[in-house]
Short mmCIF file of C-alpha atoms and ligand atoms in Angstrom, two decimals:
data_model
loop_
_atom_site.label_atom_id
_atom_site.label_comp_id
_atom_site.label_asym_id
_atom_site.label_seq_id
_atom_site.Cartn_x
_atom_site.Cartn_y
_atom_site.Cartn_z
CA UNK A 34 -86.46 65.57 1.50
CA UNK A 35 -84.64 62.29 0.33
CA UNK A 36 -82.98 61.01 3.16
CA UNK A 37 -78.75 60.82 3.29
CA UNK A 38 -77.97 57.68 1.19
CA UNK A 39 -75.03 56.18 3.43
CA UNK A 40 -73.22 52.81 2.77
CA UNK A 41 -71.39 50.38 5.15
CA UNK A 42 -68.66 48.08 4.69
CA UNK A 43 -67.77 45.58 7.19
CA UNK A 44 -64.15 44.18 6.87
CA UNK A 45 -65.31 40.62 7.61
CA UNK A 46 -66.89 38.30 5.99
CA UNK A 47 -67.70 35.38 8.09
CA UNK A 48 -70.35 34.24 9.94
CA UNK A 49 -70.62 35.95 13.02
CA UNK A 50 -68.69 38.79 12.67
CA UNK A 51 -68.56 41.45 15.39
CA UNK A 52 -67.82 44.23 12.55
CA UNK A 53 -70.93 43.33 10.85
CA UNK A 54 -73.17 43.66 13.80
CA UNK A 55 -71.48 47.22 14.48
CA UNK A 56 -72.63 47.38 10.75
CA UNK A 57 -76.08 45.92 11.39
CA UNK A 58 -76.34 48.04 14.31
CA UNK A 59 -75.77 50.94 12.51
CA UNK A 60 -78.02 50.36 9.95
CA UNK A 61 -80.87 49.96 12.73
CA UNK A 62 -79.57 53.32 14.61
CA UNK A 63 -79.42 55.45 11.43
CA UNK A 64 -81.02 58.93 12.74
CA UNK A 65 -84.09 60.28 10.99
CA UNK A 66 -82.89 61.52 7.41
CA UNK A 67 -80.30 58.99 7.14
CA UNK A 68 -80.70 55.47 5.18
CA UNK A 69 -77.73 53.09 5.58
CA UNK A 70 -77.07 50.15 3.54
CA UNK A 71 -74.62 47.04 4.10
CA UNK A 72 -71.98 46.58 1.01
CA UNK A 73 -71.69 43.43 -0.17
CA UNK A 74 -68.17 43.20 -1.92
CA UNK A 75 -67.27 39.88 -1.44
CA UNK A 76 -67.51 39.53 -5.52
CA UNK A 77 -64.62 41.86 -5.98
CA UNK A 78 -61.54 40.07 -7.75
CA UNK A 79 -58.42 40.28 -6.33
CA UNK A 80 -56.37 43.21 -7.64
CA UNK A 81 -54.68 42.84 -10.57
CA UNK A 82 -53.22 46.24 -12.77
CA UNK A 83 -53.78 43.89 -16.21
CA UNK A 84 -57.36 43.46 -15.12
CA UNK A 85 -57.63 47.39 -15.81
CA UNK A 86 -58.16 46.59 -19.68
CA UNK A 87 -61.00 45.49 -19.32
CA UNK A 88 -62.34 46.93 -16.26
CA UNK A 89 -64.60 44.25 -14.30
CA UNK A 90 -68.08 45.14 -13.71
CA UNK A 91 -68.48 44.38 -9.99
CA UNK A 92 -65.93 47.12 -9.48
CA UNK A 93 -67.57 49.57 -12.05
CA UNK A 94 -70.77 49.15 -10.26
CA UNK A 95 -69.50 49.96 -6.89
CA UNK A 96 -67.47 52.57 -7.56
CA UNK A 97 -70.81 53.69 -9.18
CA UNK A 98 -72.25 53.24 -5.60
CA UNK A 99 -69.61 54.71 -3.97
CA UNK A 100 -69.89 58.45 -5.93
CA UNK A 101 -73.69 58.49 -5.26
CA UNK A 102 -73.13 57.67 -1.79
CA UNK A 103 -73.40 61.03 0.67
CA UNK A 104 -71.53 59.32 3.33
CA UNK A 105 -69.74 55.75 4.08
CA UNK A 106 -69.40 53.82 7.17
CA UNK A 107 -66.84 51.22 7.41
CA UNK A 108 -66.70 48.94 10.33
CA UNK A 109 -62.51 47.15 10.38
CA UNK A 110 -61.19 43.79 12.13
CA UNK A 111 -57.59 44.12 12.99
CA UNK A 112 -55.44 41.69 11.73
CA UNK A 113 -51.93 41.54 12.22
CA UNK A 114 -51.91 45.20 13.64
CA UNK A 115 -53.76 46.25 9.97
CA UNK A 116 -56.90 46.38 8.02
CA UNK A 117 -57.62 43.09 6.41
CA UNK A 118 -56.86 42.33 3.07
CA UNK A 119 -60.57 42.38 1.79
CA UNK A 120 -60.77 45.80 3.16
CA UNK A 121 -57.24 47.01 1.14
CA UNK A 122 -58.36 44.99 -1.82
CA UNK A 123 -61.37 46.84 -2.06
CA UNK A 124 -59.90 50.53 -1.51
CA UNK A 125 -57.21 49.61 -4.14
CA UNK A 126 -59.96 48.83 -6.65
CA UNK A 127 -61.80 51.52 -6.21
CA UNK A 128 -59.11 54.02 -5.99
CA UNK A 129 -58.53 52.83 -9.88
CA UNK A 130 -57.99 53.66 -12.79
CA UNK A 131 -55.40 55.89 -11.82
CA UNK A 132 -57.42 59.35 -12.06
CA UNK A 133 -60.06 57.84 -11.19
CA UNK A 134 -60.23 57.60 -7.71
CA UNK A 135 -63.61 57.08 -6.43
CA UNK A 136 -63.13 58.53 -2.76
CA UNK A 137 -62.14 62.26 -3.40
CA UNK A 138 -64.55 64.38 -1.16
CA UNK A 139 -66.20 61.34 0.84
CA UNK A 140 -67.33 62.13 4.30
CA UNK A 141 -66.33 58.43 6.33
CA UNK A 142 -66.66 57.37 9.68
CA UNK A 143 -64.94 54.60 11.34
CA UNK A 144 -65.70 51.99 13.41
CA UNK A 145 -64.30 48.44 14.69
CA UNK A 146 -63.93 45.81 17.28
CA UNK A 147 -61.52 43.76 17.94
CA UNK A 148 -58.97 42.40 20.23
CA UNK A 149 -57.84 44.04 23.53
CA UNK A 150 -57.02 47.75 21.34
CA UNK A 151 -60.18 47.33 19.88
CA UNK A 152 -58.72 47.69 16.33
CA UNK A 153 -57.28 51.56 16.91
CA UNK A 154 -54.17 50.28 15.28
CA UNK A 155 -55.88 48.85 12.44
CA UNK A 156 -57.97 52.16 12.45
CA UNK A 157 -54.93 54.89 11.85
CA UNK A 158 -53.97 52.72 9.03
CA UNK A 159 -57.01 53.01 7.18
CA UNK A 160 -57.44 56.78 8.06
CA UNK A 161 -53.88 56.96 6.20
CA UNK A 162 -55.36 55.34 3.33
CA UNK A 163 -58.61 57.50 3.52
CA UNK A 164 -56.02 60.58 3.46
CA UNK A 165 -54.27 59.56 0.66
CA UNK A 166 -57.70 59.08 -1.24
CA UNK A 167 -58.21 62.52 -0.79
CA UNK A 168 -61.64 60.95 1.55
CA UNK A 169 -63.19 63.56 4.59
CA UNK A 170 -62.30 60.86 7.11
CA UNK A 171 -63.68 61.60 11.34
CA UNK A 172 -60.89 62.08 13.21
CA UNK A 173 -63.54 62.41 16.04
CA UNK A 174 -65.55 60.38 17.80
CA UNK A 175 -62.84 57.24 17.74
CA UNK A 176 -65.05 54.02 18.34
CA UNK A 177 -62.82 51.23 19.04
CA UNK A 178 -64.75 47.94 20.91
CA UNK A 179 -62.74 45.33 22.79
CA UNK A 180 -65.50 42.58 21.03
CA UNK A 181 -64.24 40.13 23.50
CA UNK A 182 -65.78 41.62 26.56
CA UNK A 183 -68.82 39.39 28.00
CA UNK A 184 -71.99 41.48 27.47
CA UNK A 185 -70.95 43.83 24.17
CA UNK A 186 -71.90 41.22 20.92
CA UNK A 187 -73.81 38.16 21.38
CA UNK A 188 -73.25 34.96 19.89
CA UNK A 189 -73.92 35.84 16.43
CA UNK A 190 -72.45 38.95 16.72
CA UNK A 191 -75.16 41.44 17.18
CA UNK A 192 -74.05 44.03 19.40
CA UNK A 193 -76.76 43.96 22.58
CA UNK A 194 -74.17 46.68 24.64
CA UNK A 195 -76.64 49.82 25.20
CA UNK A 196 -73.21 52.06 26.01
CA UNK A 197 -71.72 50.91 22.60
CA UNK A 198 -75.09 51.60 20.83
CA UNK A 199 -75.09 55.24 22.24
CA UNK A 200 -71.75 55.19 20.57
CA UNK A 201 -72.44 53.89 17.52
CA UNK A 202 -75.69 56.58 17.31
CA UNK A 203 -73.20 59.42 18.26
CA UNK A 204 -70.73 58.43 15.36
CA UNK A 205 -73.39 58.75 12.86
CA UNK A 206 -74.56 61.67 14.31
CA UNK A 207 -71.36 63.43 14.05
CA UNK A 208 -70.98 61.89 10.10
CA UNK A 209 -74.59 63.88 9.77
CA UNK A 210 -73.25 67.39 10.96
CA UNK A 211 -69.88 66.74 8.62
CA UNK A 212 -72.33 65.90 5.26
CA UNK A 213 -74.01 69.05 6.21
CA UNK A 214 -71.46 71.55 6.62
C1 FMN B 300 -55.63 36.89 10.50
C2 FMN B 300 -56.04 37.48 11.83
C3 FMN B 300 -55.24 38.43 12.43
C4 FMN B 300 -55.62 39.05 13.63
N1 FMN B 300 -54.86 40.06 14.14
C5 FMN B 300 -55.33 40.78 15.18
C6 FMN B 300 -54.67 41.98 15.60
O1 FMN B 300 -53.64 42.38 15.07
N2 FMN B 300 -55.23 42.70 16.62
C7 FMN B 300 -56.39 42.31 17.24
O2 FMN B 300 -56.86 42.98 18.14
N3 FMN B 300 -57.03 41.18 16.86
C8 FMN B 300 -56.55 40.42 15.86
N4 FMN B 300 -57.23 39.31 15.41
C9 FMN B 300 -58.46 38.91 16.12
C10 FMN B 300 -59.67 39.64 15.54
O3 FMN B 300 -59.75 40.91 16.17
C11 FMN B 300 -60.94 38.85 15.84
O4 FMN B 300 -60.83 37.61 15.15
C12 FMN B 300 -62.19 39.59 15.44
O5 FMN B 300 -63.29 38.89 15.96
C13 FMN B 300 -62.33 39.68 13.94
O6 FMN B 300 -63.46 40.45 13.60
P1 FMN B 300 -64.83 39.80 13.05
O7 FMN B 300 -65.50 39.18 14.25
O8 FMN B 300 -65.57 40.97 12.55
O9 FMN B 300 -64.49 38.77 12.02
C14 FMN B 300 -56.83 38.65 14.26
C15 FMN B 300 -57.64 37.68 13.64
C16 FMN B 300 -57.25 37.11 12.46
C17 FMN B 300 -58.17 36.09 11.79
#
């Protein structure tokens, strides 16, 4: 059987990042029958409702990616007590044309780390966006990572933590059992 095809944002784009080693992690935990890929969307334009004439391609394509996807992981920074713009930029994209909402239906799990509330703020925003979408968000297991504690992400940001990696494989587990039922 073709394994799930699961992608996975990371909300940062710089070097480094602790999101995309809970991405990179993820994508080296996947359980057997799930393939996970990293997103790049730092191509994306920023949103603009006259740019919907003439719908860019990078966004056409991902949305593409987006419908074939089973499943979606996205790993969120907090900044300033939100998601970060990249992230919102993206959803409001791909949320468009109006009717044309590319999230309806999608089964996502959530990650993050961050600061000392290990982006949970940042977290129930996005899962109000996911709602809105009309997306199967997890409302359980919450993974939230205070990055800044010695031992968790090393200095490129890999995450070498074996607690947080049993996390990480339990989240994925538990976006498995949703796809399936
Ligand atoms: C613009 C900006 C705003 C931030 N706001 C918050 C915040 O509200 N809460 C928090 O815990 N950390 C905040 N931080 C710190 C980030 O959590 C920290 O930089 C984290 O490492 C970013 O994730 P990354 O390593 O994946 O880039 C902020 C950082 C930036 C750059």
């Amino acid at each position: 059987m073709k394994p799930l095809n699961i992608l996975a944002f990371s909300g940062s784009f710089r070097k480094g990042s602790i999101n995309s080693g809970l991405v990179r992690a993820a994508v080296s935990l996947a359980p057997e029958g799930m393939a996970i890929t990293q997103v790049d969307f730092s191509d994306l334009p920023l949103y603009n409702q006259d740019m919907e004439a003439q719908f860019p391609t990078e966004v056409a394509a991902l949305k593409e990616k987006i419908r074939a996807a089973d499943g979606i992981v996205v790993a969120t920074p907090e900044y300033n007590r939100s998601i970060p713009g990249v992230l919102k930029n993206m959803f409001d994209w791909t949320s468009r044309p109006y009717g044309d909402n590319a999230w309806s239906g999608k089964p996502v799990a959530l990650m993050g780390a961050g600061g000392s509330v290990g982006t949970a703020v940042a977290q129930s925003h996005l899962k109000e966006i996911l709602l809105y979408l009309d997306a199967r968000v997890l409302g359980q297991p919450e993974f939230y990572v205070n990055g800044f504690t010695p031992g968790i992400f090393d200095k490129d940001g890999n995450l070498i933590d074996e607690k947080t990696k049993e996390y990480v494989a339990r989240l994925l587990a538990t976006l498995q059992k949703t796809i399936a039922s």
